[in-house]
Short mmCIF file of C-alpha atoms in Angstrom, two decimals:
data_model
loop_
_atom_site.label_atom_id
_atom_site.label_comp_id
_atom_site.label_asym_id
_atom_site.label_seq_id
_atom_site.Cartn_x
_atom_site.Cartn_y
_atom_site.Cartn_z
CA MET A 1 61.42 12.58 -5.19
CA ALA A 2 58.06 11.65 -3.68
CA ARG A 3 54.92 12.31 -5.73
CA HIS A 4 52.07 14.26 -4.39
CA ALA A 5 48.75 12.27 -3.95
CA THR A 6 46.07 13.13 -6.52
CA PRO A 7 42.71 14.26 -5.39
CA ARG A 8 41.15 10.88 -6.57
CA ALA A 9 43.76 8.94 -4.62
CA THR A 10 43.12 10.98 -1.48
CA THR A 11 39.31 10.41 -1.85
CA ILE A 12 39.74 6.65 -2.29
CA LEU A 13 42.09 6.59 0.80
CA LEU A 14 39.47 8.43 2.90
CA ILE A 15 36.75 6.01 1.80
CA VAL A 16 38.85 2.93 2.58
CA THR A 17 39.81 4.46 6.01
CA GLY A 18 36.21 5.14 6.72
CA LEU A 19 35.11 1.57 5.78
CA PHE A 20 37.91 0.20 8.05
CA PHE A 21 36.61 2.12 11.06
CA LEU A 22 33.06 1.02 10.32
CA SER A 23 34.22 -2.63 10.35
CA LEU A 24 35.87 -2.52 13.74
CA PRO A 25 34.43 -4.70 16.51
CA HIS A 26 31.53 -3.10 18.32
CA PRO A 27 32.20 -1.65 21.86
CA ARG A 28 30.57 -3.62 24.68
CA GLU A 29 28.59 -0.89 26.26
CA ALA A 30 24.88 -0.31 26.53
CA GLN A 31 24.09 -2.36 23.47
CA SER A 32 24.68 0.53 21.21
CA TYR A 33 24.24 -0.10 17.53
CA SER A 34 26.43 2.70 16.34
CA SER A 35 29.96 2.21 15.02
CA PRO A 36 33.15 3.72 16.68
CA LEU A 37 32.36 6.92 14.64
CA GLY A 38 29.71 7.49 17.25
CA SER A 39 32.46 9.13 19.38
CA LEU A 40 33.00 11.70 16.72
CA PHE A 41 29.45 12.40 15.64
CA PRO A 42 26.22 12.68 17.61
CA ILE A 43 24.97 9.25 16.39
CA ARG A 44 23.86 8.01 19.76
CA THR A 45 21.74 11.11 20.27
CA LEU A 46 20.08 10.53 16.89
CA GLU A 47 19.58 6.89 17.72
CA THR A 48 17.59 7.85 20.75
CA TYR A 49 14.92 9.21 18.38
CA ILE A 50 15.08 7.02 15.27
CA GLY A 51 16.58 3.74 16.60
CA PRO A 52 19.80 2.03 15.51
CA ILE A 53 21.43 3.50 12.50
CA PHE A 54 23.81 0.57 11.82
CA PRO A 55 22.49 -2.98 12.05
CA THR A 56 24.18 -5.41 14.43
CA GLY A 57 26.44 -7.83 12.42
CA CYS A 58 24.53 -7.84 9.14
CA LEU A 59 21.16 -6.92 7.62
CA THR A 60 18.77 -9.12 9.53
CA SER A 61 15.06 -9.05 9.86
CA THR A 62 13.66 -6.71 12.56
CA PHE A 63 9.89 -7.00 12.43
CA ARG A 64 9.44 -10.47 10.87
CA SER A 65 8.51 -11.25 7.28
CA GLU A 66 5.04 -12.61 6.57
CA VAL A 67 2.84 -14.29 3.95
CA GLY A 68 -0.92 -14.45 4.17
CA THR A 69 -4.39 -13.93 2.65
CA GLY A 70 -7.15 -11.47 3.29
CA PHE A 71 -10.88 -11.02 2.86
CA PHE A 72 -12.76 -7.75 2.80
CA ALA A 73 -16.46 -6.92 2.86
CA ALA A 74 -16.79 -3.53 1.14
CA ASP A 75 -19.60 -0.89 1.36
CA LEU A 76 -19.85 1.16 -1.79
CA LYS A 77 -20.24 4.72 -0.62
CA GLY A 78 -19.97 6.53 -3.93
CA ALA A 79 -19.91 5.56 -7.62
CA LYS A 80 -19.97 8.46 -10.11
CA LEU A 81 -19.60 8.40 -13.87
CA ILE A 82 -18.90 11.97 -15.12
CA GLY A 83 -19.16 12.75 -18.80
CA SER A 84 -17.75 16.08 -20.15
CA SER A 85 -21.04 16.51 -22.10
CA SER A 86 -23.53 14.16 -20.27
CA GLY A 87 -22.84 15.36 -16.85
CA GLU A 88 -22.77 13.23 -13.60
CA LEU A 89 -24.49 9.79 -13.17
CA ASP A 90 -24.66 7.64 -10.10
CA LEU A 91 -23.50 4.21 -11.14
CA ARG A 92 -25.34 2.60 -8.19
CA ASN A 93 -28.49 3.41 -10.09
CA SER A 94 -27.33 3.93 -13.69
CA ALA A 95 -25.42 0.57 -13.82
CA SER A 96 -27.15 -1.08 -10.86
CA LEU A 97 -23.81 -1.67 -9.13
CA ASP A 98 -23.68 -4.06 -6.13
CA THR A 99 -23.25 -1.83 -3.05
CA GLY A 100 -21.61 -4.85 -1.03
CA PRO A 101 -18.81 -6.22 -3.12
CA LEU A 102 -16.11 -8.52 -1.81
CA LYS A 103 -12.35 -8.27 -2.09
CA PHE A 104 -9.74 -11.06 -1.74
CA ASP A 105 -5.98 -10.65 -1.38
CA VAL A 106 -2.87 -12.85 -1.41
CA LYS A 107 0.22 -11.10 -0.12
CA ALA A 108 3.78 -11.45 1.00
CA ASP A 109 6.11 -9.03 2.90
CA LEU A 110 9.88 -9.60 3.08
CA ARG A 111 11.51 -7.54 5.90
CA LEU A 112 15.24 -6.81 5.97
CA TRP A 113 16.35 -4.44 8.76
CA ARG A 114 14.63 -1.18 8.00
CA ILE A 115 13.46 -2.20 4.52
CA GLY A 116 10.36 -4.05 3.47
CA LEU A 117 9.52 -5.46 0.00
CA ARG A 118 5.85 -6.19 -0.64
CA GLY A 119 3.71 -7.94 -3.24
CA CYS A 120 -0.03 -8.46 -3.25
CA TYR A 121 -2.52 -9.85 -5.75
CA SER A 122 -6.11 -8.62 -5.33
CA ASN A 123 -9.41 -9.76 -6.80
CA PHE A 124 -11.79 -6.78 -6.40
CA GLU A 125 -14.77 -6.33 -8.71
CA THR A 126 -17.74 -4.15 -8.08
CA ARG A 127 -20.33 -5.86 -10.50
CA SER A 128 -23.75 -4.89 -11.57
CA ARG A 129 -26.66 -6.75 -9.97
CA HIS A 130 -28.02 -7.31 -13.51
CA ARG A 131 -26.35 -9.91 -15.79
CA ASN A 132 -24.08 -8.45 -18.49
CA PHE A 133 -24.74 -4.96 -17.18
CA GLY A 134 -21.11 -4.13 -16.37
CA LYS A 135 -18.59 -3.90 -13.53
CA VAL A 136 -15.74 -1.70 -12.03
CA ASP A 137 -12.60 -3.91 -12.02
CA PHE A 138 -9.72 -3.13 -9.73
CA SER A 139 -7.99 -6.53 -9.71
CA GLY A 140 -4.31 -7.39 -10.29
CA LEU A 141 -0.80 -7.34 -8.84
CA ASN A 142 0.71 -4.46 -6.93
CA VAL A 143 4.22 -4.20 -5.54
CA GLY A 144 5.64 -1.85 -3.01
CA GLY A 145 8.46 -0.98 -0.66
CA ASP A 146 8.68 0.31 2.87
CA PHE A 147 11.47 2.03 4.81
CA ASP A 148 11.31 2.51 8.55
CA VAL A 149 12.48 6.12 9.28
CA VAL A 150 11.90 5.53 12.94
CA GLN A 151 12.60 2.02 14.26
CA LEU A 152 12.31 1.74 18.02
CA GLN A 153 11.62 -1.37 20.09
CA TRP A 154 7.96 -0.46 20.51
CA LEU A 155 7.32 1.75 17.50
CA SER A 156 8.02 1.90 13.75
CA LEU A 157 7.15 4.88 11.59
CA GLY A 158 8.12 4.94 7.90
CA ALA A 159 7.44 5.87 4.23
CA SER A 160 6.16 3.58 1.48
CA LEU A 161 5.78 3.49 -2.27
CA ASP A 162 3.22 1.33 -4.16
CA GLY A 163 2.88 0.60 -7.83
CA PHE A 164 -0.12 -1.16 -9.40
CA LEU A 165 0.74 -3.33 -12.39
CA PHE A 166 -2.79 -3.13 -13.90
CA HIS A 167 -5.31 -0.62 -15.20
CA PRO A 168 -8.51 0.14 -13.19
CA GLU A 169 -11.46 -0.26 -15.57
CA PHE A 170 -15.23 0.25 -15.88
CA ARG A 171 -16.95 -1.71 -18.64
CA GLY A 172 -20.60 -2.17 -19.19
CA VAL A 173 -23.99 -0.58 -19.86
CA VAL A 174 -25.08 2.74 -18.34
CA ARG A 175 -28.60 4.20 -18.50
CA GLU A 176 -29.99 7.51 -17.54
CA VAL A 177 -32.68 6.49 -15.08
CA ASP A 178 -34.35 9.86 -14.96
CA SER A 179 -35.07 9.94 -18.65
CA SER A 180 -38.05 8.33 -20.40
CA PRO A 181 -37.46 6.27 -22.41
CA PHE A 182 -34.14 5.15 -20.84
CA ASN A 183 -31.07 6.51 -22.64
CA THR A 184 -28.46 3.72 -22.58
CA VAL A 185 -24.85 3.50 -23.66
CA THR A 186 -22.24 0.87 -23.54
CA LEU A 187 -18.86 2.25 -22.28
CA GLU A 188 -15.32 1.06 -21.58
CA VAL A 189 -13.35 3.42 -19.42
CA LYS A 190 -9.82 2.35 -18.62
CA GLY A 191 -7.51 4.40 -16.39
CA SER A 192 -3.76 4.45 -16.18
CA ARG A 193 -1.82 2.45 -13.62
CA PRO A 194 -1.85 4.09 -10.15
CA TRP A 195 1.27 4.98 -8.14
CA ALA A 196 0.99 6.02 -4.54
CA LEU A 197 3.30 7.36 -1.77
CA GLY A 198 2.43 6.80 1.81
CA THR A 199 3.26 6.63 5.52
CA TYR A 200 2.70 3.90 8.01
CA LEU A 201 2.92 3.26 11.74
CA ARG A 202 3.38 0.08 13.73
CA TYR A 203 2.86 0.21 17.50
CA VAL A 204 3.84 -2.84 19.53
CA PRO A 205 2.68 -2.47 23.13
CA PRO A 206 3.51 -4.91 25.94
CA GLU A 207 1.39 -8.00 26.02
CA ILE A 208 -2.22 -7.29 26.94
CA LEU A 209 -3.55 -9.88 29.43
CA GLY A 210 -0.71 -12.22 28.21
CA PHE A 211 -1.86 -11.99 24.58
CA PRO A 212 0.43 -10.46 21.95
CA LEU A 213 -1.10 -7.68 20.04
CA HIS A 214 0.15 -4.80 17.88
CA ILE A 215 -1.54 -2.00 15.89
CA GLU A 216 -0.79 -0.95 12.39
CA ALA A 217 -1.98 2.16 10.52
CA PHE A 218 -1.31 3.56 7.09
CA TYR A 219 -2.19 6.39 4.67
CA LYS A 220 -1.50 6.32 0.84
CA PHE A 221 -1.94 9.28 -1.52
CA PRO A 222 -1.72 9.39 -5.33
CA VAL A 223 1.39 10.69 -7.14
CA LYS A 224 0.92 9.37 -10.70
CA GLY A 225 -1.65 7.66 -12.92
CA ALA A 226 -5.12 6.94 -11.63
CA ARG A 227 -5.82 8.76 -8.33
CA TYR A 228 -5.63 6.08 -5.58
CA THR A 229 -6.12 7.12 -1.94
CA SER A 230 -6.50 4.79 0.92
CA TYR A 231 -6.05 4.77 4.71
CA GLY A 232 -6.78 2.35 7.45
CA LEU A 233 -6.23 0.74 10.83
CA SER A 234 -5.40 -2.95 11.82
CA PHE A 235 -5.52 -4.78 15.13
CA VAL A 236 -3.13 -7.65 14.88
CA PHE A 237 -3.34 -10.72 17.14
CA ARG A 238 -0.33 -13.02 16.88
CA PRO A 239 -0.25 -16.15 19.14
CA GLN A 240 3.09 -18.01 18.86
CA ILE A 241 3.04 -21.68 17.68
CA TYR A 242 6.50 -23.34 17.82
CA ARG A 243 8.74 -21.43 15.37
CA PHE A 244 6.07 -19.56 13.53
CA ASP A 245 3.68 -16.80 14.69
CA LEU A 246 0.16 -17.08 13.28
CA ALA A 247 -1.54 -13.70 13.04
CA ALA A 248 -5.12 -12.61 12.63
CA LYS A 249 -5.68 -8.94 11.55
CA ILE A 250 -8.89 -7.10 11.87
CA ARG A 251 -8.74 -4.24 9.37
CA VAL A 252 -10.86 -1.16 8.79
CA GLN A 253 -9.98 0.77 5.55
CA LYS A 254 -11.32 3.41 3.26
CA THR A 255 -10.39 3.52 -0.45
CA HIS A 256 -10.97 6.27 -3.03
CA LEU A 257 -10.27 5.68 -6.67
CA LYS A 258 -10.71 8.06 -9.59
CA PHE A 259 -9.66 7.43 -13.17
CA SER A 260 -10.45 8.73 -16.68
CA THR A 261 -9.60 8.06 -20.36
CA ASP A 262 -10.77 8.82 -23.89
CA PRO A 263 -12.89 5.68 -24.33
CA GLN A 264 -14.19 3.94 -27.39
CA THR A 265 -17.95 3.95 -27.02
CA GLN A 266 -20.61 1.78 -28.60
CA TYR A 267 -24.09 3.19 -28.45
CA SER A 268 -27.07 0.96 -27.68
CA PRO A 269 -30.55 1.50 -29.37
CA GLY A 270 -32.37 4.44 -28.01
CA ILE A 271 -31.24 8.06 -27.59
CA ALA A 272 -27.50 8.16 -28.22
CA ALA A 273 -25.31 9.91 -25.73
CA PRO A 274 -23.30 12.81 -27.06
CA PRO A 275 -20.20 11.49 -28.92
CA PHE A 276 -16.52 12.16 -28.37
CA GLN A 277 -16.78 13.10 -24.81
CA ASN A 278 -14.31 12.25 -21.92
CA TRP A 279 -15.55 10.01 -19.08
CA GLU A 280 -14.28 9.85 -15.52
CA VAL A 281 -15.11 7.24 -12.92
CA ASP A 282 -15.06 8.21 -9.24
CA MET A 283 -15.40 5.37 -6.70
CA GLU A 284 -15.35 5.22 -2.90
CA TRP A 285 -15.53 2.19 -0.54
CA ASN A 286 -15.53 1.53 3.10
CA MET A 287 -13.99 -1.84 4.01
CA LEU A 288 -13.99 -4.22 6.98
CA GLY A 289 -11.68 -7.23 6.53
CA LEU A 290 -9.80 -10.11 8.17
CA ASP A 291 -6.34 -11.16 7.16
CA LEU A 292 -4.63 -14.53 8.19
CA ALA A 293 -0.87 -14.43 8.12
CA ILE A 294 2.25 -16.41 9.08
CA TYR A 295 5.35 -14.64 10.41
CA PHE A 296 8.72 -16.23 9.81
#
């Protein structure tokens, strides 16, 4: 007497059958990327709007991977230190912060079909113009991932996640420049590691005057830790040389960083600031940069 199939066996059979159909040879029409299941589901209609759902053959690079380095000239637009008892101080005056700091990046981006894996090491310090007076340090390694929700021949639109593996920090001497004599205090304010979600766009128009060019834009917003917000636009020039494409990216970017902690404070001679208060650092930069990259 034949045994009835169990629900688990039926589920396994359906999964195996589905994988079999997905592995069948691709039909030869119109360069469709969908599997034979496209005849049963509106996959081709969906592909019209978001691009191929299934890669051809295997997971291969779409927009090519890259490695490179970058340089930014930043313009410090805001630098506030806010004490729960002391009130708000402008660090451009109170700590004599440099209003034109520099930023250096070394980065890599590995692209596999719709997925991108990124890593970037940044050196970015906004230092005081006076020796030993302090700095805001936002240097270290951050990693991230991208996913192309829309992947058309001329346009990619996706979502990203970034995690910073370091703590933003302000460390140094602050003075109340409106008081006489100066009220000075030495502080260390270290925030938690930022996490940011974002979206991005890549537009690849036809060659302009025979020169390959594409445009990139992004927006990142905070979800955890120190509040990191950044958005920008890049114009990417990529002349081809043999098997590699060299790229030069002109980048315009705005970055906002806010972090706080319960710091350990050491008070300098003079009028001591109120003890046991919380401090918050609020920074904002405009940036103009140039990246040099190699696509492979």
